Structure formats: C-alpha cells, structure tokens
mmCIF file of C-alpha atoms in Angstrom:
data_model
loop_
_atom_site.group_PDB
_atom_site.id
_atom_site.type_symbol
_atom_site.label_atom_id
_atom_site.label_comp_id
_atom_site.label_asym_id
_atom_site.label_seq_id
_atom_site.Cartn_x
_atom_site.Cartn_y
_atom_site.Cartn_z
ATOM 1 C CA VAL A 570 1.691 7.123 -77.615
ATOM 2 C CA GLU A 571 1.441 10.480 -75.917
ATOM 3 C CA GLU A 572 -2.129 9.732 -74.787
ATOM 4 C CA ARG A 573 -1.063 6.331 -73.369
ATOM 5 C CA ARG A 574 1.808 8.011 -71.477
ATOM 6 C CA LEU A 575 -0.534 10.593 -70.005
ATOM 7 C CA ASN A 576 -2.949 7.894 -68.860
ATOM 8 C CA GLY A 577 -0.070 6.010 -67.249
ATOM 9 C CA GLU A 578 0.992 9.160 -65.411
ATOM 10 C CA ASP A 579 -2.574 9.599 -64.148
ATOM 11 C CA ARG A 580 -2.589 6.064 -62.721
ATOM 12 C CA GLU A 581 0.746 6.683 -60.980
ATOM 13 C CA ASP A 582 -0.621 9.897 -59.469
ATOM 14 C CA ASP A 583 -3.673 8.038 -58.163
ATOM 15 C CA GLU A 584 -1.474 5.373 -56.575
ATOM 16 C CA ASP A 585 0.673 8.072 -54.956
ATOM 17 C CA ASP A 586 -2.460 9.721 -53.557
ATOM 18 C CA ASP A 587 -3.601 6.406 -52.038
ATOM 19 C CA VAL A 588 -0.228 5.894 -50.394
ATOM 20 C CA GLY A 589 -0.277 9.478 -49.146
ATOM 21 C CA ASN A 590 -3.710 9.019 -47.613
ATOM 22 C CA GLU A 591 -2.496 5.961 -45.694
ATOM 23 C CA LYS A 592 0.509 7.849 -44.405
ATOM 24 C CA GLY A 593 -1.626 10.875 -43.562
ATOM 25 C CA MET A 594 -3.815 8.990 -41.093
ATOM 26 C CA GLU A 595 -4.065 10.411 -37.598
ATOM 27 C CA ALA A 596 -2.513 8.487 -34.696
ATOM 28 C CA TRP A 597 -5.884 7.460 -33.311
ATOM 29 C CA GLU A 598 -6.925 6.186 -36.762
ATOM 30 C CA ARG A 599 -3.722 4.177 -37.156
ATOM 31 C CA ALA A 600 -4.300 2.644 -33.728
ATOM 32 C CA TYR A 601 -7.620 1.196 -34.876
ATOM 33 C CA ALA A 602 -6.191 0.126 -38.257
ATOM 34 C CA ASP A 603 -3.054 -1.522 -36.827
ATOM 35 C CA GLU A 604 -4.358 -3.016 -33.605
ATOM 36 C CA ARG A 605 -7.599 -4.332 -35.157
ATOM 37 C CA SER A 606 -9.572 -3.907 -31.957
ATOM 38 C CA TRP A 607 -12.574 -5.693 -33.495
ATOM 39 C CA GLU A 608 -10.540 -8.900 -33.434
ATOM 40 C CA SER A 609 -10.281 -8.771 -29.628
ATOM 41 C CA LEU A 610 -13.894 -9.995 -29.356
ATOM 42 C CA GLN A 611 -15.134 -13.502 -28.782
ATOM 43 C CA GLU A 612 -18.544 -15.135 -28.812
ATOM 44 C CA ASP A 613 -19.829 -16.590 -25.553
ATOM 45 C CA GLU A 614 -22.129 -19.588 -25.106
ATOM 46 C CA SER A 615 -25.264 -17.457 -25.569
ATOM 47 C CA GLY A 616 -24.097 -16.011 -28.913
ATOM 48 C CA LEU A 617 -23.246 -12.541 -27.549
ATOM 49 C CA LEU A 618 -19.979 -10.734 -28.197
ATOM 50 C CA ARG A 619 -17.679 -10.007 -25.275
ATOM 51 C CA PRO A 620 -14.078 -8.733 -25.090
ATOM 52 C CA ILE A 621 -11.311 -11.277 -24.728
ATOM 53 C CA ASP A 622 -10.001 -11.421 -21.171
ATOM 54 C CA ASN A 623 -6.595 -9.719 -21.204
ATOM 55 C CA SER A 624 -6.071 -9.792 -17.444
ATOM 56 C CA SER A 625 -3.344 -12.435 -17.719
ATOM 57 C CA LEU A 626 -1.460 -10.317 -20.263
ATOM 58 C CA HIS A 627 -1.719 -7.186 -18.110
ATOM 59 C CA HIS A 628 -0.623 -9.142 -15.059
ATOM 60 C CA ALA A 629 2.412 -10.517 -16.922
ATOM 61 C CA GLN A 630 3.442 -6.964 -17.839
ATOM 62 C CA TYR A 631 2.961 -5.918 -14.222
ATOM 63 C CA ARG A 632 5.056 -8.845 -12.973
ATOM 64 C CA ARG A 633 7.900 -7.941 -15.348
ATOM 65 C CA ARG A 634 7.908 -4.370 -14.086
ATOM 66 C CA LEU A 635 7.768 -5.544 -10.458
ATOM 67 C CA ARG A 636 10.673 -7.950 -10.959
ATOM 68 C CA ALA A 637 12.733 -5.212 -12.607
ATOM 69 C CA LEU A 638 12.129 -2.872 -9.671
ATOM 70 C CA SER A 639 12.936 -5.546 -7.095
ATOM 71 C CA ALA A 640 16.109 -6.522 -8.965
ATOM 72 C CA ALA A 641 17.256 -2.898 -9.069
ATOM 73 C CA SER A 642 16.593 -2.438 -5.354
ATOM 74 C CA SER A 643 18.348 -5.664 -4.367
ATOM 75 C CA THR A 644 21.578 -4.898 -6.232
ATOM 76 C CA ALA A 645 22.299 -1.792 -4.184
ATOM 77 C CA ARG A 646 21.256 -0.113 -0.997
ATOM 78 C CA ILE A 647 18.964 2.638 -2.275
ATOM 79 C CA GLN A 648 17.858 5.637 -0.256
ATOM 80 C CA LYS A 649 14.477 7.040 -1.239
ATOM 81 C CA GLY A 650 13.509 10.687 -1.286
ATOM 82 C CA LEU A 651 10.350 10.616 0.830
ATOM 83 C CA ILE A 652 9.901 14.386 1.207
ATOM 84 C CA ARG A 653 9.622 15.627 -2.358
ATOM 85 C CA TYR A 654 9.005 19.108 -3.718
ATOM 86 C CA LEU A 655 7.839 18.608 -7.293
ATOM 87 C CA TYR A 656 6.936 21.242 -9.869
ATOM 88 C CA ILE A 657 4.992 19.992 -12.899
ATOM 89 C CA VAL A 658 5.668 22.155 -15.966
ATOM 90 C CA ILE A 659 2.947 21.741 -18.614
ATOM 91 C CA ASP A 660 3.413 22.969 -22.171
ATOM 92 C CA PHE A 661 0.274 24.927 -23.137
ATOM 93 C CA SER A 662 1.748 26.424 -26.328
ATOM 94 C CA ARG A 663 0.118 26.131 -29.747
ATOM 95 C CA ALA A 664 1.726 22.684 -30.082
ATOM 96 C CA ALA A 665 -0.727 21.446 -27.425
ATOM 97 C CA LYS A 666 -3.540 21.963 -29.955
ATOM 98 C CA GLU A 667 -2.225 19.158 -32.170
ATOM 99 C CA MET A 668 -4.777 16.373 -32.563
ATOM 100 C CA ASP A 669 -2.516 13.338 -32.850
ATOM 101 C CA PHE A 670 -3.711 12.663 -29.285
ATOM 102 C CA ARG A 671 -7.511 12.844 -29.236
ATOM 103 C CA PRO A 672 -9.095 15.327 -28.727
ATOM 104 C CA SER A 673 -5.779 17.242 -28.377
ATOM 105 C CA ARG A 674 -2.419 16.929 -26.688
ATOM 106 C CA GLY A 675 -3.273 19.503 -24.030
ATOM 107 C CA VAL A 676 -6.551 17.872 -23.023
ATOM 108 C CA VAL A 677 -4.958 14.411 -22.809
ATOM 109 C CA VAL A 678 -2.121 15.805 -20.669
ATOM 110 C CA ALA A 679 -4.566 17.514 -18.304
ATOM 111 C CA LYS A 680 -6.640 14.340 -17.919
ATOM 112 C CA HIS A 681 -3.671 12.160 -17.010
ATOM 113 C CA ILE A 682 -2.050 14.794 -14.811
ATOM 114 C CA GLU A 683 -5.222 14.743 -12.707
ATOM 115 C CA ALA A 684 -4.774 10.998 -12.150
ATOM 116 C CA PHE A 685 -1.055 11.489 -11.523
ATOM 117 C CA ILE A 686 -1.605 14.143 -8.834
ATOM 118 C CA ARG A 687 -3.939 11.860 -6.880
ATOM 119 C CA GLU A 688 -1.569 8.901 -7.233
ATOM 120 C CA PHE A 689 1.399 11.089 -6.246
ATOM 121 C CA PHE A 690 -0.154 12.180 -2.959
ATOM 122 C CA ASP A 691 -1.311 8.638 -2.253
ATOM 123 C CA GLN A 692 2.275 7.370 -2.511
ATOM 124 C CA ASN A 693 4.010 10.509 -1.184
ATOM 125 C CA PRO A 694 1.844 11.889 1.641
ATOM 126 C CA LEU A 695 4.675 14.084 2.986
ATOM 127 C CA SER A 696 5.434 15.729 -0.379
ATOM 128 C CA HIS A 697 4.269 18.865 -2.173
ATOM 129 C CA ILE A 698 3.343 19.697 -5.775
ATOM 130 C CA GLY A 699 3.211 22.958 -7.714
ATOM 131 C CA LEU A 700 1.960 23.598 -11.263
ATOM 132 C CA ILE A 701 3.565 25.828 -13.917
ATOM 133 C CA THR A 702 2.198 26.431 -17.421
ATOM 134 C CA LEU A 703 4.137 27.424 -20.541
ATOM 135 C CA LYS A 704 2.498 29.554 -23.248
ATOM 136 C CA ASP A 705 3.183 32.730 -25.223
ATOM 137 C CA GLY A 706 6.873 32.348 -24.384
ATOM 138 C CA ILE A 707 6.191 32.947 -20.673
ATOM 139 C CA ALA A 708 6.118 30.597 -17.680
ATOM 140 C CA HIS A 709 3.113 31.145 -15.380
ATOM 141 C CA CYS A 710 2.948 29.782 -11.827
ATOM 142 C CA LEU A 711 -0.522 28.211 -11.731
ATOM 143 C CA THR A 712 -0.360 26.897 -8.136
ATOM 144 C CA ASP A 713 2.232 27.189 -5.382
ATOM 145 C CA LEU A 714 3.737 24.184 -3.645
ATOM 146 C CA GLY A 715 1.043 22.494 -1.583
ATOM 147 C CA GLY A 716 -0.363 19.187 -0.433
ATOM 148 C CA SER A 717 -3.973 19.543 -1.592
ATOM 149 C CA PRO A 718 -4.713 17.555 -4.774
ATOM 150 C CA ASP A 719 -8.159 19.120 -5.240
ATOM 151 C CA SER A 720 -6.811 22.683 -5.359
ATOM 152 C CA HIS A 721 -4.214 21.761 -8.002
ATOM 153 C CA ILE A 722 -6.738 19.890 -10.166
ATOM 154 C CA LYS A 723 -9.303 22.699 -9.940
ATOM 155 C CA ALA A 724 -6.741 25.305 -10.981
ATOM 156 C CA LEU A 725 -5.504 23.156 -13.882
ATOM 157 C CA MET A 726 -8.929 22.375 -15.335
ATOM 158 C CA GLY A 727 -9.839 26.065 -15.280
ATOM 159 C CA LYS A 728 -6.853 27.095 -17.453
ATOM 160 C CA LEU A 729 -6.994 24.821 -20.516
ATOM 161 C CA GLU A 730 -6.005 27.507 -23.045
ATOM 162 C CA PHE A 731 -3.237 26.946 -25.606
ATOM 163 C CA SER A 732 -1.382 29.695 -27.497
ATOM 164 C CA GLY A 733 2.031 30.995 -28.560
ATOM 165 C CA ASP A 734 5.459 29.411 -28.209
ATOM 166 C CA SER A 735 7.044 27.624 -25.269
ATOM 167 C CA SER A 736 10.230 28.660 -23.487
ATOM 168 C CA LEU A 737 12.106 25.950 -21.631
ATOM 169 C CA GLN A 738 14.599 28.425 -20.176
ATOM 170 C CA ASN A 739 11.895 30.644 -18.664
ATOM 171 C CA ALA A 740 10.321 27.589 -17.044
ATOM 172 C CA LEU A 741 13.634 26.464 -15.531
ATOM 173 C CA ASP A 742 14.411 29.979 -14.271
ATOM 174 C CA LEU A 743 11.014 30.208 -12.573
ATOM 175 C CA VAL A 744 11.315 26.739 -11.038
ATOM 176 C CA HIS A 745 14.855 27.450 -9.847
ATOM 177 C CA GLY A 746 13.679 30.571 -8.043
ATOM 178 C CA TYR A 747 11.093 28.558 -6.096
ATOM 179 C CA LEU A 748 13.022 25.340 -5.415
ATOM 180 C CA ASN A 749 16.269 27.073 -4.451
ATOM 181 C CA GLN A 750 14.583 28.098 -1.182
ATOM 182 C CA ILE A 751 13.623 24.513 -0.234
ATOM 183 C CA PRO A 752 15.455 23.086 2.830
ATOM 184 C CA SER A 753 18.257 20.609 2.218
ATOM 185 C CA TYR A 754 16.216 17.621 3.427
ATOM 186 C CA GLY A 755 13.650 18.163 0.651
ATOM 187 C CA HIS A 756 14.237 16.521 -2.727
ATOM 188 C CA ARG A 757 13.844 19.102 -5.493
ATOM 189 C CA GLU A 758 12.259 17.778 -8.683
ATOM 190 C CA VAL A 759 10.789 19.067 -11.942
ATOM 191 C CA LEU A 760 8.603 17.082 -14.338
ATOM 192 C CA ILE A 761 8.233 18.791 -17.734
ATOM 193 C CA LEU A 762 5.465 17.648 -20.095
ATOM 194 C CA TYR A 763 6.656 19.080 -23.401
ATOM 195 C CA SER A 764 4.578 19.157 -26.590
ATOM 196 C CA ALA A 765 6.592 21.534 -28.796
ATOM 197 C CA LEU A 766 9.545 20.710 -31.033
ATOM 198 C CA SER A 767 11.446 23.897 -30.230
ATOM 199 C CA THR A 768 12.076 26.335 -27.395
ATOM 200 C CA CYS A 769 12.066 30.134 -27.679
ATOM 201 C CA ASP A 770 14.556 31.318 -25.035
ATOM 202 C CA PRO A 771 15.689 34.839 -24.138
ATOM 203 C CA GLY A 772 19.254 33.793 -23.222
ATOM 204 C CA ASP A 773 21.717 30.914 -23.010
ATOM 205 C CA ILE A 774 19.783 27.900 -21.730
ATOM 206 C CA MET A 775 23.039 26.018 -21.035
ATOM 207 C CA ASP A 776 23.797 28.436 -18.185
ATOM 208 C CA THR A 777 20.326 27.824 -16.766
ATOM 209 C CA ILE A 778 20.847 24.036 -16.914
ATOM 210 C CA GLN A 779 24.127 24.342 -15.012
ATOM 211 C CA LYS A 780 22.395 26.556 -12.453
ATOM 212 C CA CYS A 781 19.730 23.862 -11.890
ATOM 213 C CA LYS A 782 22.435 21.202 -11.590
ATOM 214 C CA LYS A 783 24.282 23.273 -8.998
ATOM 215 C CA SER A 784 21.060 23.698 -6.989
ATOM 216 C CA LYS A 785 20.508 19.893 -7.027
ATOM 217 C CA ILE A 786 17.233 20.083 -8.960
ATOM 218 C CA ARG A 787 16.354 16.790 -10.652
ATOM 219 C CA CYS A 788 14.719 17.559 -14.032
ATOM 220 C CA SER A 789 12.753 14.952 -15.998
ATOM 221 C CA VAL A 790 11.065 15.495 -19.366
ATOM 222 C CA LEU A 791 8.209 13.582 -20.971
ATOM 223 C CA GLY A 792 7.840 14.495 -24.638
ATOM 224 C CA LEU A 793 4.695 14.212 -26.718
ATOM 225 C CA SER A 794 6.415 14.616 -30.099
ATOM 226 C CA ALA A 795 9.914 13.756 -31.334
ATOM 227 C CA GLU A 796 13.059 13.595 -29.214
ATOM 228 C CA MET A 797 14.872 16.912 -28.626
ATOM 229 C CA TYR A 798 18.573 17.209 -27.883
ATOM 230 C CA ILE A 799 18.199 20.029 -25.353
ATOM 231 C CA CYS A 800 15.684 18.025 -23.300
ATOM 232 C CA LYS A 801 17.957 14.985 -23.299
ATOM 233 C CA HIS A 802 20.923 17.120 -22.308
ATOM 234 C CA LEU A 803 18.913 18.686 -19.463
ATOM 235 C CA CYS A 804 17.985 15.281 -18.031
ATOM 236 C CA GLN A 805 21.517 13.920 -18.345
ATOM 237 C CA GLN A 806 23.012 16.901 -16.538
ATOM 238 C CA THR A 807 20.511 16.925 -13.655
ATOM 239 C CA GLY A 808 20.070 13.170 -13.152
ATOM 240 C CA GLY A 809 16.510 12.966 -14.475
ATOM 241 C CA SER A 810 14.878 10.778 -17.111
ATOM 242 C CA TYR A 811 13.794 11.629 -20.655
ATOM 243 C CA THR A 812 11.092 9.645 -22.437
ATOM 244 C CA VAL A 813 8.814 10.184 -25.434
ATOM 245 C CA ALA A 814 5.222 8.902 -25.471
ATOM 246 C CA LEU A 815 4.133 6.765 -28.425
ATOM 247 C CA ASP A 816 0.382 6.980 -27.742
ATOM 248 C CA GLU A 817 -2.037 7.846 -24.961
ATOM 249 C CA SER A 818 -1.744 4.567 -23.060
ATOM 250 C CA HIS A 819 2.054 4.781 -23.207
ATOM 251 C CA PHE A 820 1.891 8.385 -22.001
ATOM 252 C CA LYS A 821 -0.202 7.316 -18.998
ATOM 253 C CA GLU A 822 2.347 4.645 -18.054
ATOM 254 C CA LEU A 823 5.262 7.071 -18.372
ATOM 255 C CA VAL A 824 3.568 9.702 -16.216
ATOM 256 C CA LEU A 825 2.667 7.273 -13.429
ATOM 257 C CA GLU A 826 6.267 6.028 -13.320
ATOM 258 C CA HIS A 827 7.163 9.350 -11.665
ATOM 259 C CA ALA A 828 4.737 8.812 -8.763
ATOM 260 C CA PRO A 829 6.953 6.525 -6.593
ATOM 261 C CA PRO A 830 9.855 8.341 -4.917
ATOM 262 C CA PRO A 831 13.029 8.062 -7.008
ATOM 263 C CA PRO A 832 16.385 6.948 -5.592
ATOM 264 C CA ALA A 833 18.227 9.775 -3.898
ATOM 265 C CA ILE A 834 21.535 10.788 -5.452
ATOM 266 C CA ALA A 835 24.328 9.883 -3.033
ATOM 267 C CA GLU A 836 26.014 13.294 -2.982
ATOM 268 C CA PHE A 837 22.640 15.047 -2.530
ATOM 269 C CA ALA A 838 21.224 12.721 0.141
ATOM 270 C CA VAL A 839 21.933 14.412 3.467
ATOM 271 C CA SER A 840 20.559 12.928 6.679
ATOM 272 C CA ASN A 841 18.754 15.515 8.777
ATOM 273 C CA LEU A 842 16.457 15.621 11.767
ATOM 274 C CA ILE A 843 13.256 17.381 10.733
ATOM 275 C CA LYS A 844 11.103 19.182 13.267
ATOM 276 C CA MET A 845 7.435 18.360 12.687
ATOM 277 C CA GLY A 846 4.193 19.191 14.429
ATOM 278 C CA PHE A 847 1.145 16.969 14.827
ATOM 279 C CA PRO A 848 -1.809 19.366 14.997
ATOM 280 C CA GLN A 849 -5.133 18.603 16.641
ATOM 281 C CA ARG A 850 -8.401 18.786 14.751
ATOM 282 C CA ALA A 851 -10.350 21.956 15.493
ATOM 283 C CA ALA A 852 -13.612 21.708 17.439
ATOM 284 C CA GLU A 853 -16.863 21.676 15.483
ATOM 285 C CA GLY A 854 -18.765 24.938 15.275
ATOM 286 C CA VAL A 855 -15.797 27.163 16.155
ATOM 287 C CA ILE A 856 -15.279 30.164 13.833
ATOM 288 C CA SER A 857 -11.639 31.083 13.165
ATOM 289 C CA ILE A 858 -9.539 32.712 10.455
ATOM 290 C CA CYS A 859 -7.708 30.253 8.205
ATOM 291 C CA ALA A 860 -3.999 31.045 7.837
ATOM 292 C CA CYS A 861 -3.938 29.350 4.395
ATOM 293 C CA HIS A 862 -6.694 31.268 2.626
ATOM 294 C CA LYS A 863 -7.052 34.306 4.944
ATOM 295 C CA GLU A 864 -10.761 33.567 5.325
ATOM 296 C CA ALA A 865 -13.090 32.925 8.251
ATOM 297 C CA LYS A 866 -14.164 29.275 8.351
ATOM 298 C CA VAL A 867 -16.306 27.203 10.660
ATOM 299 C CA GLY A 868 -15.239 23.962 12.340
ATOM 300 C CA VAL A 869 -13.213 21.967 9.842
ATOM 301 C CA GLY A 870 -9.470 22.470 10.185
ATOM 302 C CA TYR A 871 -6.406 21.918 12.376
ATOM 303 C CA THR A 872 -4.575 23.964 15.008
ATOM 304 C CA CYS A 873 -0.797 24.421 14.831
ATOM 305 C CA PRO A 874 0.736 23.158 18.113
ATOM 306 C CA ARG A 875 3.358 25.943 18.154
ATOM 307 C CA CYS A 876 1.545 29.165 17.237
ATOM 308 C CA LYS A 877 -2.115 27.996 17.427
ATOM 309 C CA ALA A 878 -2.797 29.149 13.847
ATOM 310 C CA ARG A 879 -5.699 27.609 11.923
ATOM 311 C CA ILE A 880 -4.737 25.260 9.023
ATOM 312 C CA CYS A 881 -7.163 23.716 6.508
ATOM 313 C CA GLU A 882 -5.352 20.627 5.196
ATOM 314 C CA LEU A 883 -2.427 18.369 6.007
ATOM 315 C CA PRO A 884 0.435 17.972 5.250
ATOM 316 C CA THR A 885 1.568 21.575 4.922
ATOM 317 C CA GLU A 886 3.835 24.191 6.433
ATOM 318 C CA CYS A 887 2.363 26.640 8.908
ATOM 319 C CA GLN A 888 2.013 30.038 7.235
ATOM 320 C CA ILE A 889 2.788 31.806 10.531
ATOM 321 C CA CYS A 890 5.699 29.940 12.187
ATOM 322 C CA GLY A 891 6.907 27.724 9.298
ATOM 323 C CA LEU A 892 6.564 24.425 11.203
ATOM 324 C CA THR A 893 6.002 21.304 9.057
ATOM 325 C CA LEU A 894 2.583 19.922 9.991
ATOM 326 C CA VAL A 895 1.699 16.271 9.350
ATOM 327 C CA SER A 896 -0.474 13.543 10.829
ATOM 328 C CA SER A 897 0.638 10.117 12.028
ATOM 329 C CA PRO A 898 -1.074 8.264 9.108
ATOM 330 C CA HIS A 899 1.073 10.282 6.677
ATOM 331 C CA LEU A 900 4.228 8.940 8.286
ATOM 332 C CA ALA A 901 2.840 5.406 8.363
ATOM 333 C CA ARG A 902 1.956 5.486 4.646
ATOM 334 C CA SER A 903 5.541 6.466 3.785
ATOM 335 C CA TYR A 904 6.895 3.387 5.562
ATOM 336 C CA HIS A 905 6.371 0.962 2.679
ATOM 337 C CA HIS A 906 8.857 2.846 0.466
ATOM 338 C CA LEU A 907 11.621 2.128 2.979
ATOM 339 C CA PHE A 908 10.695 -1.544 3.430
ATOM 340 C CA PRO A 909 8.745 -2.664 0.340
ATOM 341 C CA ILE A 910 6.825 -5.933 0.377
ATOM 342 C CA THR A 911 8.640 -8.845 -1.260
ATOM 343 C CA THR A 912 7.664 -10.007 -4.738
ATOM 344 C CA PHE A 913 5.296 -12.997 -4.758
ATOM 345 C CA ASN A 914 6.333 -16.158 -6.608
ATOM 346 C CA GLU A 915 4.275 -17.612 -9.424
ATOM 347 C CA VAL A 916 3.024 -21.147 -8.745
ATOM 348 C CA ASP A 917 4.028 -23.689 -11.385
ATOM 349 C CA PHE A 918 1.202 -25.634 -13.063
ATOM 350 C CA THR A 919 3.089 -28.905 -12.560
ATOM 351 C CA ILE A 920 2.795 -28.456 -8.803
ATOM 352 C CA LEU A 921 -0.920 -27.666 -9.067
ATOM 353 C CA ASN A 922 -1.591 -30.747 -11.214
ATOM 354 C CA ASN A 923 0.322 -33.090 -8.909
ATOM 355 C CA PRO A 924 -2.261 -35.416 -7.274
ATOM 356 C CA HIS A 925 -0.120 -35.701 -4.117
ATOM 357 C CA ASN A 926 -0.362 -31.942 -3.488
ATOM 358 C CA LYS A 927 -3.521 -30.276 -2.309
ATOM 359 C CA PRO A 928 -3.217 -26.607 -3.299
ATOM 360 C CA SER A 929 -5.468 -24.009 -1.764
ATOM 361 C CA GLU A 930 -8.826 -23.785 -3.542
ATOM 362 C CA THR A 931 -9.496 -20.146 -2.633
ATOM 363 C CA CYS A 932 -7.501 -16.931 -2.654
ATOM 364 C CA PHE A 933 -6.383 -15.976 0.868
ATOM 365 C CA GLY A 934 -7.120 -12.323 0.140
ATOM 366 C CA CYS A 935 -10.541 -12.146 -1.555
ATOM 367 C CA GLN A 936 -11.675 -15.737 -0.847
ATOM 368 C CA GLN A 937 -12.575 -16.244 -4.510
ATOM 369 C CA THR A 938 -12.096 -19.715 -5.985
ATOM 370 C CA LEU A 939 -8.776 -20.511 -7.653
ATOM 371 C CA LEU A 940 -10.244 -23.560 -9.401
ATOM 372 C CA PRO A 941 -12.734 -22.207 -11.962
ATOM 373 C CA GLY A 942 -14.316 -25.126 -13.770
ATOM 374 C CA LYS A 943 -12.297 -27.539 -11.575
ATOM 375 C CA LYS A 944 -9.129 -26.418 -13.404
ATOM 376 C CA PRO A 945 -6.309 -24.618 -11.556
ATOM 377 C CA SER A 946 -5.830 -20.993 -12.597
ATOM 378 C CA LEU A 947 -2.837 -18.675 -12.436
ATOM 379 C CA ARG A 948 -1.873 -17.818 -8.870
ATOM 380 C CA VAL A 949 1.030 -16.484 -6.802
ATOM 381 C CA THR A 950 2.288 -17.317 -3.337
ATOM 382 C CA CYS A 951 3.981 -15.275 -0.629
ATOM 383 C CA PRO A 952 7.521 -16.595 0.032
ATOM 384 C CA LYS A 953 7.180 -15.875 3.774
ATOM 385 C CA CYS A 954 3.740 -17.193 4.754
ATOM 386 C CA ASN A 955 3.191 -19.492 1.696
ATOM 387 C CA GLN A 956 -0.412 -18.324 1.283
ATOM 388 C CA HIS A 957 -1.876 -18.364 -2.252
ATOM 389 C CA PHE A 958 -3.345 -15.249 -3.898
ATOM 390 C CA CYS A 959 -5.078 -14.512 -7.183
ATOM 391 C CA LEU A 960 -3.657 -12.109 -9.767
ATOM 392 C CA ASP A 961 -5.917 -9.194 -8.788
ATOM 393 C CA CYS A 962 -4.987 -9.489 -5.115
ATOM 394 C CA ASP A 963 -1.304 -9.624 -6.081
ATOM 395 C CA ILE A 964 -1.578 -6.232 -7.797
ATOM 396 C CA TYR A 965 -3.722 -4.766 -5.009
ATOM 397 C CA ILE A 966 -1.316 -5.907 -2.269
ATOM 398 C CA HIS A 967 1.797 -4.505 -3.969
ATOM 399 C CA GLU A 968 0.336 -1.258 -5.322
ATOM 400 C CA SER A 969 -2.226 -0.220 -2.684
ATOM 401 C CA LEU A 970 -2.183 -2.303 0.505
ATOM 402 C CA HIS A 971 1.620 -2.711 0.898
ATOM 403 C CA ASN A 972 1.091 -5.480 3.480
ATOM 404 C CA CYS A 973 0.665 -9.222 3.019
ATOM 405 C CA PRO A 974 -2.611 -10.405 4.648
ATOM 406 C CA GLY A 975 -1.101 -13.844 5.312
ATOM 407 C CA CYS A 976 1.957 -12.465 7.123
ATOM 408 C CA GLU A 977 -0.171 -10.004 9.105
ATOM 409 C CA SER A 978 -2.570 -12.767 10.212
ATOM 410 C CA GLN A 979 0.351 -14.881 11.425
ATOM 411 C CA HIS A 980 1.781 -11.911 13.298
ATOM 412 C CA SER A 981 -1.553 -11.182 14.984
ATOM 413 C CA LYS A 982 -1.924 -14.860 16.039
ATOM 414 C CA ALA A 983 1.557 -14.801 17.570
ATOM 415 C CA VAL A 984 0.707 -11.658 19.547
ATOM 416 C CA ILE A 985 -2.528 -13.209 20.850
ATOM 417 C CA GLU A 986 -0.743 -16.411 21.927
ATOM 418 C CA GLU A 987 1.853 -14.412 23.854
#
C-alpha cells in the first residue's frame, strides 16, 4: 500500500512538472504556441507554400482606428499642439535585461524608439526631442532637445547598457528642470518607457508630480511589465496616457500612437505670435564655424537671418541670438494636422455587382486594377471627388500624403480653366 501511494505521488509530481513547464514558457515561445503561425500558410497553384494575405485584416484595423480618430475630432473643436518639446525617458535598469521581449526589453525598446523618432519628426517638423536614460538610480541626459533624428539615434544606439535600479522621481526632476524653461507656446511632454516594477526615489515623488502638473508638463508612461499605481497616478495628474504592452507588436503600436500631436489642454493652450526666421542655405565651398557643434565646416549649412551665425540643420533655435529657425516646407507639413483629410467611405459590394453601375476598374492613385480575376475587390471612395482608391492607397493618402489626388486634380483643372 505504501509503495502504491509513493508511485501515485511520483505521477502527481510529474504532472505538476509538465504544467509548470507550460506556464514557464517565455513570451516569444507562447506566441508561437498560441498563434500557430504555421497555420497562416496556404498552398498556391504550383504547390509552393505562401503566407495568407492579411492585408484586408490590417486595413480593417486601420479603418477602425481612423474612424475613432475622426469621430473624436468631429465631436469637439480640438486644438493641436504643433510645436512640441518631448523628452523620451528610457528605463535602462537591470529590468531591461529581461528576455520576455526577444532578445531583451532594452534592445526592443531601442529598435522601436528609432522608428518612433523618425516618424515623430515626419509628423512634427517644428518639434524637438531629447533623450534621457534611467539606470543605477540616476537619470542621465543622453541628448539635449533638438530636431536632428540622426543625432538622437546615434547617441541611443551607442549607450545600450543596462544596470542598477530605476528612479522615476530623478527622471521627473531632471525633465522638469529642462522643460520649465520652454516658452509658453511650446507644448511640454514626457514619454516614459518603463521596464521595472518599482522605483527607487530619494524623496517624496508626490511632490515632484505636483511640480510637473504646475509646470504644465504632460507625462505619459508606456510599461513593459505589469501596471504600477504610481505611473497611473502620474498620468492622471498631468493629463497623459498610461498603457502596458502585451507583446512586441503591441508595443510598437502604442509607441507610434504618441507620434501625432495630442489635443492641447484648454487651460494650457495659449495663442501666441511666434517670431521665426527662414535662413538661406550657405554657399558651397565656404568654410565657416558651426554654431551648433563649434566646429569648422565646409559648405553645407544655413545662415541665421538675424545674427548671420552658421547652423547645420533645421528646425532649430539659433545658438547665438535664440531665434527659431525653420524652412517653409516645415510649416507646410504641419498644415494637415489642422485640417486633416476626410475619411474615405468603403464601397458596398452590392453597388459593385449592380449591372446598371459601371464602377471604376482602376485605382485613381496607383492605376492598379480593382477587378482582379474579373471580380470586384475591396475599395474606398473619396466623399468629395468620388474617385475610387485601393486599400494601400487609402493608407498612404491618410498617413503620408495627406492630400487626396482626386480633389487636387479637380482643383488644378479649375485653376487652368480660369
């Protein structure tokens, strides 16, 4: 009896070990086990395997997000913060070494922050970014506020070292010292990418949060582990957003959501006239000292119209006289945030299959056929010019071009006729 009981206990232990192994799987392993990526393959007519086309699914997700944004903007008159001063605080503590994101949390964050910086400057050409790292309980200023994406990315990729604890209070104190000097027309923002589950602070962080709220600094946190009360409280007090990433693809979506300019808070949105300079490009072959890097450079650069100082990149503030320097394309690229393009309407299949209607056979944008195999495919139409577009052109027009080709062609024809 005793031997039978012992054998039964051994079997129970083995079953517990099997259950424990399933629960102990890494996140990337569970993704393959749960999503069954091998099932997203299909066999083509030649017998080869190819991935199932998920473009329709991705486009449906995009359309839902676009409709949500348009609905939010139509319910109220929203003022956008076009001139943004954003500090990105990256947690490089020992928690960034965790491998639930492959190869590690820190490496995944750095990779997607690189894409975010380029997307940020593409959508916010008049804004500035600065980078701050958290490790060993200290906040380090990696780069100052600037408008050069390459300099920020180069500095970030050269400092991928993770150690010690993270201190949320030290990061907020450092950011407050920099952003408190920003003019009132600039929108002060902080995006914190937090990997740790605790914060090691030297004082009362609640006082620091109230100090940031008083200085009108909008703090947002994107967590890579579980939800933390102090991060949620920080975002609620300062008007930011707090989200937690489930996996790498979700993390990428959450990061890129911070690229478009957020709505300006009514009590913080003050209308001001901003003095700007439009510098001329320096002549080729001329040697001059750059005011940005304090180095002698040849040819490439711009000349400040007020003090004639040499500047490398735009947009920026002149290091000598403090004048905001931009170019006319930067102002033009900010226009679409004030007057966004309307959402295209999906064309119903019943209309396409009606023999009395003759729908367009090609996309007005890319001129590709909309009748593959003589069967109508998914398409959208502009409510103003009624031109038909494919799904790829729909995404390209709303996310990159910000102008409807059909409406622009009608406008150009009207100008020519006049």
